[in-house]
Coordinates of C-alpha atoms in Angstrom, one line a residue:
M28 CA -17.0 -7.7 12.9
R29 CA -14.6 -10.2 14.4
Y30 CA -11.7 -11.2 12.0
E31 CA -11.1 -14.9 11.8
P32 CA -8.5 -15.3 9.1
H33 CA -7.9 -18.5 7.1
D34 CA -4.5 -20.1 7.4
Y35 CA -3.3 -18.6 4.2
Q36 CA -4.3 -15.1 5.5
K37 CA -2.4 -15.7 8.7
Y38 CA 0.6 -16.8 6.8
S39 CA 0.5 -13.8 4.4
A40 CA 0.1 -11.3 7.3
E41 CA 3.1 -12.9 9.1
Y42 CA 5.1 -12.8 5.9
I43 CA 4.5 -9.1 5.5
E44 CA 5.5 -8.5 9.1
T45 CA 8.7 -10.5 8.8
H46 CA 9.8 -9.5 5.4
P47 CA 10.5 -5.8 4.6
I48 CA 9.9 -6.5 0.9
A49 CA 6.8 -8.5 0.2
A50 CA 4.4 -9.4 -2.6
I51 CA 1.0 -11.0 -2.1
F52 CA -0.4 -12.5 -5.2
L53 CA -3.9 -13.7 -4.5
S54 CA -7.1 -13.6 -6.6
M55 CA -9.7 -11.0 -6.0
G56 CA -11.9 -11.6 -3.0
L57 CA -9.3 -13.6 -1.0
G58 CA -8.5 -10.8 1.4
K59 CA -5.4 -9.0 0.3
T60 CA -6.6 -5.8 1.9
S61 CA -7.5 -7.3 5.3
I62 CA -4.3 -9.3 5.3
T63 CA -2.2 -6.2 4.7
L64 CA -4.1 -4.1 7.2
T65 CA -3.7 -6.8 9.8
A66 CA 0.1 -6.7 9.2
V67 CA 0.2 -2.9 9.2
A68 CA -1.7 -2.7 12.5
D69 CA 0.8 -5.1 14.1
L70 CA 3.8 -3.2 12.6
L71 CA 2.4 0.1 13.9
F72 CA 1.0 -0.9 17.3
D73 CA 2.7 -4.1 18.4
S74 CA 6.3 -4.0 17.1
F75 CA 6.5 -0.3 16.4
E76 CA 8.5 -1.0 13.2
V77 CA 6.6 1.6 11.1
H78 CA 5.0 4.9 11.9
K79 CA 3.5 6.2 8.7
V80 CA 2.1 4.2 5.8
L81 CA 1.3 5.2 2.2
C82 CA -1.1 3.0 0.3
I83 CA -1.2 3.6 -3.5
C84 CA -4.2 2.1 -5.3
P85 CA -6.7 2.6 -8.1
L86 CA -9.0 5.5 -7.5
R87 CA -12.2 3.4 -6.8
V88 CA -10.3 1.2 -4.4
A89 CA -8.8 4.3 -2.7
V90 CA -12.2 5.9 -2.2
S91 CA -14.1 2.8 -1.1
T92 CA -12.2 -0.3 -0.2
W93 CA -9.4 0.5 2.2
G94 CA -11.5 2.7 4.6
A95 CA -14.4 0.2 4.5
E96 CA -12.0 -2.6 5.4
I97 CA -10.6 -0.7 8.3
E98 CA -14.0 0.1 9.6
K99 CA -15.3 -3.4 9.1
W100 CA -12.9 -5.4 11.2
E101 CA -12.8 -4.8 15.0
H102 CA -9.1 -5.6 15.3
L103 CA -8.3 -2.6 13.1
H104 CA -10.3 -0.1 15.1
L105 CA -7.1 1.8 16.2
L106 CA -6.0 2.5 12.6
Q107 CA -6.6 6.0 11.5
Y108 CA -6.6 6.7 7.8
S109 CA -6.8 9.6 5.5
V110 CA -7.9 9.4 1.8
A111 CA -5.9 11.9 -0.3
V112 CA -8.0 12.1 -3.5
G113 CA -9.9 14.9 -5.2
T114 CA -8.7 18.4 -5.9
E115 CA -5.2 19.5 -5.0
T116 CA -6.5 21.3 -2.0
E117 CA -8.4 18.3 -0.8
R118 CA -5.4 16.0 -1.3
L119 CA -3.1 18.4 0.6
A120 CA -5.6 18.6 3.5
A121 CA -5.8 14.8 3.6
L122 CA -2.1 14.5 3.7
K123 CA -1.9 17.0 6.6
A124 CA -4.5 15.2 8.6
Q125 CA -3.4 13.0 11.6
A126 CA -3.4 9.4 10.4
D127 CA -1.5 6.1 10.4
I128 CA -2.3 5.3 6.8
Y129 CA -2.5 7.7 3.9
I130 CA -4.4 6.4 0.9
I131 CA -3.7 7.9 -2.6
N132 CA -4.7 6.9 -6.1
R133 CA -1.9 5.8 -8.4
E134 CA -2.5 8.7 -10.8
N135 CA -1.3 11.1 -8.1
V136 CA 1.9 9.4 -7.2
Q137 CA 4.0 11.8 -9.3
W138 CA 2.1 14.8 -8.0
L139 CA 2.8 13.7 -4.4
I140 CA 6.5 13.1 -4.9
E141 CA 7.4 15.9 -7.3
K142 CA 4.8 18.7 -7.0
S143 CA 2.9 18.6 -3.7
G144 CA 5.6 20.0 -1.5
Y145 CA 4.6 17.5 1.1
P146 CA 7.5 15.6 2.7
F147 CA 7.7 12.0 1.6
D148 CA 8.3 10.6 5.1
F149 CA 6.5 7.3 4.7
D150 CA 8.5 4.3 6.1
M151 CA 6.1 1.8 4.6
V152 CA 4.5 1.8 1.2
V153 CA 1.7 -0.6 0.0
I154 CA 1.0 -0.8 -3.7
D155 CA -2.4 -2.2 -4.2
E156 CA -2.5 -3.4 -7.8
L157 CA 1.2 -3.8 -8.3
S158 CA 0.7 -4.6 -11.9
S159 CA -0.2 -1.0 -12.6
F160 CA 3.6 -0.3 -12.2
K161 CA 4.6 -2.7 -15.0
N162 CA 6.0 0.0 -17.2
H163 CA 9.4 1.3 -16.2
Q164 CA 9.0 4.3 -18.5
A165 CA 5.8 5.5 -16.7
K166 CA 6.0 8.8 -14.7
R167 CA 4.6 7.2 -11.6
F168 CA 7.1 4.4 -11.7
K169 CA 10.0 6.8 -12.2
S170 CA 8.8 9.1 -9.4
L171 CA 8.4 6.2 -6.9
M172 CA 11.8 4.8 -7.8
K173 CA 13.4 8.1 -6.8
K174 CA 12.0 7.6 -3.2
R175 CA 12.4 3.8 -3.1
P176 CA 15.8 3.8 -1.4
G177 CA 14.4 5.6 1.6
I178 CA 11.3 3.3 2.0
K179 CA 12.0 0.8 4.8
R180 CA 9.1 -1.5 3.9
I181 CA 7.2 -2.1 0.7
V182 CA 4.4 -4.5 -0.1
G183 CA 3.0 -5.2 -3.6
L184 CA -0.5 -6.6 -3.9
T185 CA -2.2 -8.0 -7.0
G186 CA -4.3 -10.8 -8.4
T187 CA -2.8 -10.4 -11.8
P188 CA 1.0 -10.1 -11.6
S189 CA 1.6 -10.8 -15.2
S190 CA -1.1 -9.8 -17.7
S191 CA 1.1 -10.1 -20.8
G192 CA 4.0 -12.2 -19.8
L193 CA 7.0 -12.3 -17.5
R194 CA 8.7 -9.3 -19.1
E195 CA 6.1 -7.0 -17.5
M196 CA 7.0 -8.4 -14.1
C197 CA 10.5 -6.9 -14.3
A198 CA 9.5 -3.4 -13.5
Q199 CA 7.2 -4.6 -10.7
F200 CA 10.0 -6.5 -9.0
R201 CA 12.5 -3.7 -9.6
L202 CA 10.2 -1.4 -7.6
L203 CA 10.0 -3.9 -4.8
D204 CA 13.6 -5.1 -4.5
M205 CA 15.5 -2.5 -6.5

C-alpha cells in the first residue's frame, strides 16, 4: 500500500530523524508505528546513521503490529525484521537472524541485556509504550539504563505518557535523556 502521511506524521518522522532523542506522544491509531518505521528506514537506508535497531514493545504488539506495518507499506519493503519472542531458543535464533530491526517484548529486556549472552550492539532503540518504563525501580528499567549511555538514538512512543501524574514521567524521560 502506498504511504501518504498526514502533515503531523511527516513532521514526526522528520523530528525522529533530526533528533537523536525523541518522544512521540500520539493517541492510538494516529500512526506512531508507521511514523517511526518511516524514520528508521530513512536513517538506515538514506542517511546511514543507524545500522541495527531494537524495538521494545508489549508482547501482542511485538508479535502482530510491527511486522504487519512493515509488510503493509510499500516504502518500507527494504526493512528486514526479526521478532525475538517465545522460548529462549526461539529468542536467540531471532536475535541471530539477519535483520535491520529486532523486535522484543518488554518482559525480555532484562534477559536480553543480562542473561542472553547476545551482544547489545543496537545503535537505535525504540520503546513502544514508553509509559511501561515509568518505574525507576523495575528490573527492565535498570537493565536498559545500564546500556543507555551506548545507545546513539532512542525514541519513546506512547499515547498515555502520564497515567497517574507527572511524577511517573520522570523515569520515562530519564531513560530518554539520562
